[in-house]
Amino acid sequence: MQKTFRAISLSHKSAPVEIREVIALDEGSIHSLLLKLKDFFSITDTLILSTCNRTEVYYSHEIDLNEEIIKLIGLEKGLTNVVDYMDYFKIHNDDRDAIDHLFRVSMGLEAQVVGDMQISNQVKRAYQASADLDMAGPFLHRLMHMIFFTSKRLVQETAFRDGAASISYAAVELIEELTSNTYQPRVLLIGVGEIGEDVAKNMVHIPDAKVTITNRTFERAKALADEMGFEVIPFENCFEAMKEADVIVSSIMKSEPFITKSLVSKMEIHSYKLFVDLSVPRSIETNLEEIPGVMLYNVDNIRSKATETLEKRLASIPQVERIINESIEDFFNWKKEMMVSPTINKLKNALEQIRQEEMERFLKNADEAQIAIIDKITKSMMQKILKVPVVQLRAACQRDDADKMIDILSDLFDLEKDQEKKA
């Protein structure tokens, strides 16, 4: 039975943040889930992508395992009612549909901020996690390298990746807008993972801001602070720093809220205090904005103000889609040729076996020079004999008519019988 590439997707387009944070998988959970898929279903081509905006599983298998995989995600997350979340998952059960979706996600077409460049690195890490566990076969290796090649084409040929319009940059633009009347706004960045680091680097767009960084791993925060010329404080001092800050940006991974209403209600808020939650699961309690003077934004309600950049990106979408379609066509042409590769190899082996048998039969008394000449001549003859059927097979692939040609060659040269002998 032929394998089908499929995708299971829960994203910002199908689920609100309170659902996404329940399903979101950290690195340990992804590793564990990959091993379960390998052990339970012997899946060889699998990719698990989990970001603040999406949790997706891509896999190749003969049968539809979508429901089983969603249940395994529930098991991994300790959810007894995962069936209640089924409707939030979008299923791509067709090869081309699933591959098209992975391309669109990887290029940033499906991102909350169109063209978000962070997704490229997230996809690369997901691929590396699969490769490390030997869960990326020839199919996935080829597909991912085609995706990386396509990503380079977008940079070189379009304006789709121009500018900085990621979620983190959108957060900085929001901060700039809301602190426009504040002299040297004090900004506290809590957590310097990928998004937190990106926010810190984008803070150059607010040159008069006084930025302080804190992180569980002090050395990482210090390295970034030194690079950017910001202040750094130990993580245990972040609650004191919140009292002084005008803006608090939290991007830490935590299973429960780190900044609570009871904590913030003890602070003196003279004019305003802006909280930006870039974590999934959320690290700031949603009822925080009930406190007078507090403004709270999360990944769902941040909207980019980089209109010029976004307009360029949106205008580039038809060109991006054309490049993606070209890459998908190239990939499917490769996939079709892979279907006939076993037949080509069987034919080569059958002809080589005949050649070797005849060489052995007629050259028993020949010297080395004679054997070398005959060997060269017969190899050349065999390559010329192979050329036409190989060309015809590949042409049949392009016509989606390879099955008939495979059957004809198999019958003509008794290829299946030849394989049985070897077995």
Short mmCIF file of C-alpha atoms in Angstrom, two decimals:
data_model
loop_
_atom_site.label_atom_id
_atom_site.label_comp_id
_atom_site.label_asym_id
_atom_site.label_seq_id
_atom_site.Cartn_x
_atom_site.Cartn_y
_atom_site.Cartn_z
CA MET A 1 0.00 0.00 0.00
CA GLN A 2 1.35 3.43 -0.98
CA LYS A 3 2.14 5.92 1.77
CA THR A 4 0.34 9.27 1.89
CA PHE A 5 1.83 12.42 3.38
CA ARG A 6 -0.64 14.00 5.81
CA ALA A 7 -0.82 16.97 8.18
CA ILE A 8 -2.70 17.72 11.38
CA SER A 9 -2.81 21.44 12.17
CA LEU A 10 -4.08 23.49 15.09
CA SER A 11 -3.23 27.15 14.53
CA HIS A 12 -4.23 30.74 15.24
CA LYS A 13 -6.61 30.42 12.26
CA SER A 14 -8.55 27.57 13.86
CA ALA A 15 -8.12 28.05 17.61
CA PRO A 16 -7.88 30.95 20.10
CA VAL A 17 -4.81 31.31 22.30
CA GLU A 18 -6.50 29.61 25.29
CA ILE A 19 -6.82 26.43 23.19
CA ARG A 20 -3.38 26.71 21.57
CA GLU A 21 -1.65 27.02 24.93
CA VAL A 22 -3.26 23.80 26.14
CA ILE A 23 -2.07 21.86 23.07
CA ALA A 24 1.36 23.53 22.71
CA LEU A 25 4.32 21.12 22.96
CA ASP A 26 7.74 21.93 24.40
CA GLU A 27 10.96 20.26 23.18
CA GLY A 28 10.69 17.41 25.65
CA SER A 29 7.09 16.66 24.67
CA ILE A 30 7.98 16.76 20.97
CA HIS A 31 10.84 14.31 21.54
CA SER A 32 8.56 11.99 23.53
CA LEU A 33 5.77 12.18 20.93
CA LEU A 34 8.17 11.43 18.07
CA LEU A 35 9.37 8.30 19.88
CA LYS A 36 5.79 7.16 20.49
CA LEU A 37 4.91 7.61 16.81
CA LYS A 38 8.02 5.67 15.85
CA ASP A 39 7.37 2.83 18.33
CA PHE A 40 3.59 2.55 17.93
CA PHE A 41 3.20 3.09 14.18
CA SER A 42 6.70 2.62 12.68
CA ILE A 43 6.46 6.05 11.04
CA THR A 44 9.67 7.08 9.29
CA ASP A 45 8.84 10.54 7.86
CA THR A 46 7.53 12.77 10.65
CA LEU A 47 7.77 16.46 11.51
CA ILE A 48 6.31 18.07 14.64
CA LEU A 49 6.11 21.86 14.69
CA SER A 50 4.95 23.72 17.81
CA THR A 51 5.13 27.52 18.09
CA CYS A 52 3.09 30.22 19.80
CA ASN A 53 0.74 30.18 16.80
CA ARG A 54 0.49 26.51 15.85
CA THR A 55 0.96 22.88 16.81
CA GLU A 56 1.23 20.61 13.76
CA VAL A 57 2.18 17.02 12.99
CA TYR A 58 3.24 16.00 9.48
CA TYR A 59 3.68 12.31 8.71
CA SER A 60 3.75 9.66 5.96
CA HIS A 61 1.79 6.47 6.43
CA GLU A 62 -0.36 3.96 4.56
CA ILE A 63 -3.36 4.60 6.81
CA ASP A 64 -5.06 7.63 8.37
CA LEU A 65 -3.63 8.00 11.91
CA ASN A 66 -4.96 11.51 12.56
CA GLU A 67 -7.26 10.66 15.45
CA GLU A 68 -4.68 8.38 17.08
CA ILE A 69 -2.03 11.13 16.86
CA ILE A 70 -4.34 13.73 18.40
CA LYS A 71 -5.05 11.30 21.25
CA LEU A 72 -1.30 10.82 21.73
CA ILE A 73 -0.91 14.61 21.95
CA GLY A 74 -3.60 14.57 24.62
CA LEU A 75 -1.78 11.79 26.45
CA GLU A 76 1.47 13.76 26.27
CA LYS A 77 -0.26 16.84 27.69
CA GLY A 78 -2.16 14.93 30.36
CA LEU A 79 -5.54 15.76 28.83
CA THR A 80 -8.39 13.37 29.58
CA ASN A 81 -10.79 15.27 27.31
CA VAL A 82 -8.67 15.70 24.18
CA VAL A 83 -11.65 14.62 22.03
CA ASP A 84 -13.22 17.99 22.93
CA TYR A 85 -10.41 19.67 20.99
CA MET A 86 -10.79 17.62 17.79
CA ASP A 87 -12.78 20.29 15.96
CA TYR A 88 -9.94 22.79 16.37
CA PHE A 89 -7.60 20.62 14.28
CA LYS A 90 -7.57 21.04 10.52
CA ILE A 91 -6.76 17.81 8.66
CA HIS A 92 -4.80 17.62 5.39
CA ASN A 93 -5.23 14.05 4.20
CA ASP A 94 -3.98 14.50 0.65
CA ASP A 95 -0.30 14.48 -0.42
CA ARG A 96 -0.43 17.72 -2.36
CA ASP A 97 -2.63 19.48 0.18
CA ALA A 98 -0.34 18.56 3.10
CA ILE A 99 2.83 19.47 1.17
CA ASP A 100 1.31 22.77 0.03
CA HIS A 101 0.38 23.57 3.64
CA LEU A 102 3.91 22.83 4.89
CA PHE A 103 5.37 25.09 2.19
CA ARG A 104 2.95 27.91 3.05
CA VAL A 105 3.69 27.60 6.77
CA SER A 106 7.46 27.44 6.22
CA MET A 107 7.47 30.50 3.96
CA GLY A 108 5.40 32.59 6.40
CA LEU A 109 2.21 32.79 4.34
CA GLU A 110 0.20 31.30 7.20
CA ALA A 111 1.88 33.39 9.92
CA GLN A 112 -0.07 35.81 12.09
CA VAL A 113 2.19 38.56 10.73
CA VAL A 114 2.59 37.63 7.07
CA GLY A 115 6.17 36.76 6.16
CA ASP A 116 7.31 36.27 9.78
CA MET A 117 10.91 35.10 9.43
CA GLN A 118 11.02 33.27 12.78
CA ILE A 119 9.05 30.38 11.33
CA SER A 120 11.96 29.36 9.08
CA ASN A 121 14.22 28.66 12.06
CA GLN A 122 11.39 26.90 13.89
CA VAL A 123 10.82 24.58 10.91
CA LYS A 124 14.57 23.86 10.70
CA ARG A 125 14.66 22.89 14.38
CA ALA A 126 11.62 20.64 13.93
CA TYR A 127 13.34 18.92 11.00
CA GLN A 128 16.56 18.50 13.02
CA ALA A 129 14.59 16.90 15.88
CA SER A 130 13.16 14.33 13.45
CA ALA A 131 16.54 13.70 11.79
CA ASP A 132 18.20 13.15 15.19
CA LEU A 133 15.75 10.31 15.88
CA ASP A 134 16.08 8.79 12.37
CA MET A 135 12.51 9.83 11.62
CA ALA A 136 13.33 11.59 8.36
CA GLY A 137 13.58 9.28 5.36
CA PRO A 138 14.47 10.16 1.74
CA PHE A 139 10.99 11.65 1.20
CA LEU A 140 11.19 14.13 4.11
CA HIS A 141 14.86 14.92 3.50
CA ARG A 142 14.11 15.88 -0.10
CA LEU A 143 10.97 17.81 0.85
CA MET A 144 12.72 19.85 3.55
CA HIS A 145 15.69 20.70 1.35
CA MET A 146 13.26 21.83 -1.35
CA ILE A 147 11.57 24.04 1.27
CA PHE A 148 14.90 25.57 2.33
CA PHE A 149 15.80 26.19 -1.32
CA THR A 150 12.43 27.87 -1.88
CA SER A 151 12.97 30.07 1.17
CA LYS A 152 16.25 31.30 -0.34
CA ARG A 153 14.46 32.06 -3.62
CA LEU A 154 11.93 34.23 -1.77
CA VAL A 155 14.74 36.29 -0.24
CA GLN A 156 16.53 36.66 -3.57
CA GLU A 157 13.58 37.17 -5.91
CA THR A 158 10.83 38.89 -3.90
CA ALA A 159 10.20 41.60 -1.29
CA PHE A 160 8.31 39.10 0.87
CA ARG A 161 11.03 38.91 3.53
CA ASP A 162 11.99 42.59 3.38
CA GLY A 163 11.71 44.63 6.54
CA ALA A 164 10.91 43.37 10.01
CA ALA A 165 7.27 42.52 10.54
CA SER A 166 7.46 39.55 12.92
CA ILE A 167 5.31 39.18 16.05
CA SER A 168 8.23 40.49 18.09
CA TYR A 169 8.59 43.53 15.85
CA ALA A 170 4.83 44.05 16.01
CA ALA A 171 5.18 44.11 19.80
CA VAL A 172 7.93 46.75 19.59
CA GLU A 173 5.78 48.88 17.28
CA LEU A 174 2.93 48.59 19.76
CA ILE A 175 5.25 49.69 22.59
CA GLU A 176 6.49 52.62 20.52
CA GLU A 177 2.94 53.76 19.80
CA LEU A 178 1.67 53.45 23.38
CA THR A 179 4.73 55.12 24.94
CA SER A 180 5.00 57.94 22.39
CA ASN A 181 4.15 60.52 25.07
CA THR A 182 6.48 59.05 27.69
CA TYR A 183 10.01 60.41 28.03
CA GLN A 184 12.55 57.55 28.01
CA PRO A 185 10.04 54.74 28.72
CA ARG A 186 11.37 52.03 31.01
CA VAL A 187 11.00 48.62 29.36
CA LEU A 188 11.57 45.32 31.16
CA LEU A 189 12.07 42.21 28.99
CA ILE A 190 11.48 38.96 30.87
CA GLY A 191 12.84 35.92 29.02
CA VAL A 192 15.32 35.94 26.16
CA GLY A 193 14.34 32.89 24.16
CA GLU A 194 13.95 33.30 20.42
CA ILE A 195 11.06 35.78 20.61
CA GLY A 196 12.46 37.65 23.62
CA GLU A 197 15.84 38.03 21.92
CA ASP A 198 14.13 39.28 18.77
CA VAL A 199 12.17 41.86 20.80
CA ALA A 200 15.41 43.04 22.41
CA LYS A 201 17.11 43.46 19.02
CA ASN A 202 14.10 45.32 17.62
CA MET A 203 14.16 47.77 20.56
CA VAL A 204 16.71 49.77 18.56
CA HIS A 205 13.63 51.24 16.87
CA ILE A 206 12.86 53.01 20.19
CA PRO A 207 16.27 54.60 20.81
CA ASP A 208 15.28 56.62 23.89
CA ALA A 209 13.83 53.61 25.78
CA LYS A 210 15.59 52.44 28.93
CA VAL A 211 15.68 48.66 28.47
CA THR A 212 16.36 46.10 31.18
CA ILE A 213 16.68 42.36 30.50
CA THR A 214 16.24 39.43 32.82
CA ASN A 215 16.26 35.68 32.24
CA ARG A 216 16.36 32.48 34.25
CA THR A 217 19.84 31.88 32.82
CA PHE A 218 21.67 35.06 33.80
CA GLU A 219 24.61 34.48 31.45
CA ARG A 220 22.34 34.44 28.39
CA ALA A 221 20.64 37.68 29.45
CA LYS A 222 24.00 39.32 30.15
CA ALA A 223 25.42 38.33 26.76
CA LEU A 224 22.43 39.88 24.99
CA ALA A 225 22.41 42.97 27.23
CA ASP A 226 26.12 43.54 26.60
CA GLU A 227 25.57 43.19 22.85
CA MET A 228 22.69 45.67 22.82
CA GLY A 229 23.94 48.06 25.50
CA PHE A 230 21.02 47.31 27.87
CA GLU A 231 20.92 46.81 31.61
CA VAL A 232 20.67 43.27 33.00
CA ILE A 233 19.34 42.10 36.36
CA PRO A 234 19.14 38.67 38.06
CA PHE A 235 15.85 36.84 37.47
CA GLU A 236 14.98 36.89 41.18
CA ASN A 237 14.88 40.72 41.02
CA CYS A 238 12.36 40.92 38.18
CA PHE A 239 9.32 41.55 40.43
CA GLU A 240 11.01 44.62 41.94
CA ALA A 241 11.95 45.77 38.44
CA MET A 242 8.29 45.47 37.36
CA LYS A 243 7.34 48.14 39.89
CA GLU A 244 9.62 50.65 38.16
CA ALA A 245 8.91 49.64 34.56
CA ASP A 246 6.42 51.34 32.26
CA VAL A 247 6.37 48.32 29.93
CA ILE A 248 6.79 44.65 30.82
CA VAL A 249 7.27 42.15 27.99
CA SER A 250 7.06 38.51 29.05
CA SER A 251 8.14 35.67 26.76
CA ILE A 252 8.92 32.88 29.19
CA MET A 253 7.77 29.27 29.00
CA LYS A 254 5.72 28.37 32.07
CA SER A 255 2.79 26.04 32.60
CA GLU A 256 0.95 28.59 34.77
CA PRO A 257 0.83 32.42 34.83
CA PHE A 258 4.02 34.02 36.08
CA ILE A 259 2.57 37.53 36.46
CA THR A 260 -0.70 37.50 38.40
CA LYS A 261 -3.39 40.03 39.21
CA SER A 262 -2.67 39.77 42.94
CA LEU A 263 1.00 40.56 42.33
CA VAL A 264 0.39 43.61 40.10
CA SER A 265 -2.44 44.97 42.28
CA LYS A 266 0.17 45.64 45.00
CA MET A 267 2.10 47.98 42.71
CA GLU A 268 1.62 51.74 42.59
CA ILE A 269 0.57 52.66 39.05
CA HIS A 270 0.82 56.42 38.65
CA SER A 271 -0.28 56.74 35.01
CA TYR A 272 -0.14 53.43 33.12
CA LYS A 273 1.66 50.09 32.97
CA LEU A 274 1.74 48.15 29.72
CA PHE A 275 2.05 44.34 29.79
CA VAL A 276 2.83 42.42 26.60
CA ASP A 277 2.47 38.64 26.83
CA LEU A 278 4.30 36.85 24.00
CA SER A 279 4.22 33.45 25.71
CA VAL A 280 2.19 30.39 24.78
CA PRO A 281 1.01 29.11 27.23
CA ARG A 282 0.32 32.64 28.45
CA SER A 283 2.51 33.84 31.31
CA ILE A 284 0.30 36.77 32.39
CA GLU A 285 -3.16 36.39 33.92
CA THR A 286 -5.84 37.76 31.59
CA ASN A 287 -7.75 39.52 34.40
CA LEU A 288 -4.75 41.82 34.92
CA GLU A 289 -6.40 44.54 32.84
CA GLU A 290 -9.12 44.86 35.50
CA ILE A 291 -6.55 46.84 37.49
CA PRO A 292 -6.82 50.59 36.80
CA GLY A 293 -3.98 51.85 34.62
CA VAL A 294 -3.00 48.40 33.33
CA MET A 295 -3.03 47.59 29.60
CA LEU A 296 -2.53 43.96 28.50
CA TYR A 297 -1.80 42.62 25.02
CA ASN A 298 -1.12 39.01 24.00
CA VAL A 299 -0.05 37.29 20.77
CA ASP A 300 -3.64 37.24 19.47
CA ASN A 301 -4.42 40.94 19.76
CA ILE A 302 -1.06 42.41 18.75
CA ARG A 303 -1.35 43.85 15.28
CA SER A 304 1.58 45.06 13.28
CA LYS A 305 1.72 48.75 12.39
CA ALA A 306 4.47 48.24 9.82
CA THR A 307 2.07 49.07 7.03
CA GLU A 308 4.67 49.78 4.37
CA THR A 309 6.49 46.51 4.99
CA LEU A 310 3.26 44.53 5.15
CA GLU A 311 1.94 46.12 1.97
CA LYS A 312 5.11 45.08 0.14
CA ARG A 313 4.76 41.57 1.50
CA LEU A 314 1.11 41.33 0.60
CA ALA A 315 1.86 42.58 -2.89
CA SER A 316 4.52 39.86 -3.21
CA ILE A 317 2.15 37.00 -2.32
CA PRO A 318 1.24 36.09 -5.95
CA GLN A 319 4.96 35.87 -6.78
CA VAL A 320 5.59 33.83 -3.62
CA GLU A 321 2.78 31.43 -4.50
CA ARG A 322 4.15 31.03 -8.02
CA ILE A 323 7.60 30.10 -6.63
CA ILE A 324 6.01 27.68 -4.16
CA ASN A 325 4.00 26.02 -6.95
CA GLU A 326 7.16 25.65 -9.04
CA SER A 327 8.94 23.99 -6.12
CA ILE A 328 6.03 21.66 -5.44
CA GLU A 329 5.95 20.63 -9.09
CA ASP A 330 9.69 19.93 -8.96
CA PHE A 331 9.20 17.90 -5.82
CA PHE A 332 6.37 15.84 -7.33
CA ASN A 333 8.45 15.21 -10.44
CA TRP A 334 11.17 13.83 -8.15
CA LYS A 335 8.54 11.81 -6.26
CA LYS A 336 7.25 10.31 -9.51
CA GLU A 337 10.78 9.36 -10.57
CA MET A 338 11.35 7.74 -7.18
CA MET A 339 8.38 5.51 -7.96
CA VAL A 340 10.18 4.07 -11.00
CA SER A 341 13.64 3.92 -9.41
CA PRO A 342 13.14 0.38 -8.03
CA THR A 343 12.17 -0.85 -11.53
CA ILE A 344 15.20 0.87 -13.09
CA ASN A 345 17.47 -0.72 -10.49
CA LYS A 346 15.89 -4.15 -11.03
CA LEU A 347 16.40 -3.80 -14.80
CA LYS A 348 20.04 -2.74 -14.33
CA ASN A 349 20.64 -5.67 -11.98
CA ALA A 350 18.98 -8.15 -14.38
CA LEU A 351 21.09 -6.99 -17.32
CA GLU A 352 24.24 -6.90 -15.21
CA GLN A 353 23.60 -10.46 -14.07
CA ILE A 354 23.28 -11.59 -17.71
CA ARG A 355 26.46 -9.70 -18.60
CA GLN A 356 28.42 -11.25 -15.76
CA GLU A 357 27.20 -14.76 -16.55
CA GLU A 358 28.17 -14.42 -20.22
CA MET A 359 31.54 -12.91 -19.34
CA GLU A 360 32.26 -15.81 -17.04
CA ARG A 361 31.08 -18.31 -19.65
CA PHE A 362 33.14 -17.10 -22.61
CA LEU A 363 36.25 -15.57 -21.03
CA LYS A 364 37.57 -18.48 -19.03
CA ASN A 365 40.79 -18.65 -21.06
CA ALA A 366 41.15 -14.91 -21.84
CA ASP A 367 44.00 -12.85 -20.44
CA GLU A 368 43.54 -9.69 -18.33
CA ALA A 369 43.85 -7.32 -21.29
CA GLN A 370 41.17 -9.15 -23.24
CA ILE A 371 38.87 -9.30 -20.22
CA ALA A 372 39.28 -5.55 -19.67
CA ILE A 373 38.37 -4.75 -23.28
CA ILE A 374 35.32 -7.07 -23.32
CA ASP A 375 34.23 -5.75 -19.93
CA LYS A 376 34.35 -2.16 -21.23
CA ILE A 377 32.49 -3.05 -24.45
CA THR A 378 29.71 -4.99 -22.70
CA LYS A 379 29.22 -2.26 -20.07
CA SER A 380 28.87 0.31 -22.84
CA MET A 381 26.35 -1.93 -24.66
CA MET A 382 24.35 -2.42 -21.47
CA GLN A 383 24.20 1.34 -20.80
CA LYS A 384 22.92 1.96 -24.34
CA ILE A 385 20.30 -0.79 -23.99
CA LEU A 386 19.16 0.75 -20.68
CA LYS A 387 18.96 4.29 -22.01
CA VAL A 388 15.69 3.96 -23.94
CA PRO A 389 13.60 2.17 -21.26
CA VAL A 390 14.91 4.56 -18.56
CA VAL A 391 14.01 7.62 -20.67
CA GLN A 392 10.60 6.12 -21.47
CA LEU A 393 9.96 5.33 -17.81
CA ARG A 394 10.75 8.89 -16.76
CA ALA A 395 8.58 10.27 -19.56
CA ALA A 396 5.76 7.99 -18.40
CA CYS A 397 6.15 9.51 -14.92
CA GLN A 398 5.47 12.97 -16.29
CA ARG A 399 2.32 11.60 -17.98
CA ASP A 400 1.26 9.87 -14.74
CA ASP A 401 1.38 6.66 -16.77
CA ALA A 402 4.35 4.92 -15.17
CA ASP A 403 2.39 1.93 -13.82
CA LYS A 404 1.79 0.50 -17.30
CA MET A 405 5.44 0.90 -18.30
CA ILE A 406 6.60 -0.75 -15.04
CA ASP A 407 4.31 -3.73 -15.72
CA ILE A 408 5.56 -4.07 -19.32
CA LEU A 409 9.25 -4.01 -18.32
CA SER A 410 8.63 -6.36 -15.40
CA ASP A 411 6.97 -8.87 -17.74
CA LEU A 412 9.53 -8.50 -20.54
CA PHE A 413 12.55 -9.03 -18.31
CA ASP A 414 10.85 -11.14 -15.62
CA LEU A 415 12.05 -8.69 -13.00
CA GLU A 416 9.84 -9.90 -10.15
CA LYS A 417 11.07 -13.46 -10.63
CA ASP A 418 14.64 -12.15 -10.61
CA GLN A 419 14.01 -10.48 -7.27
CA GLU A 420 12.50 -13.66 -5.83
CA LYS A 421 15.65 -15.59 -6.74
CA LYS A 422 17.79 -13.08 -4.89
CA ALA A 423 15.53 -13.21 -1.87
#
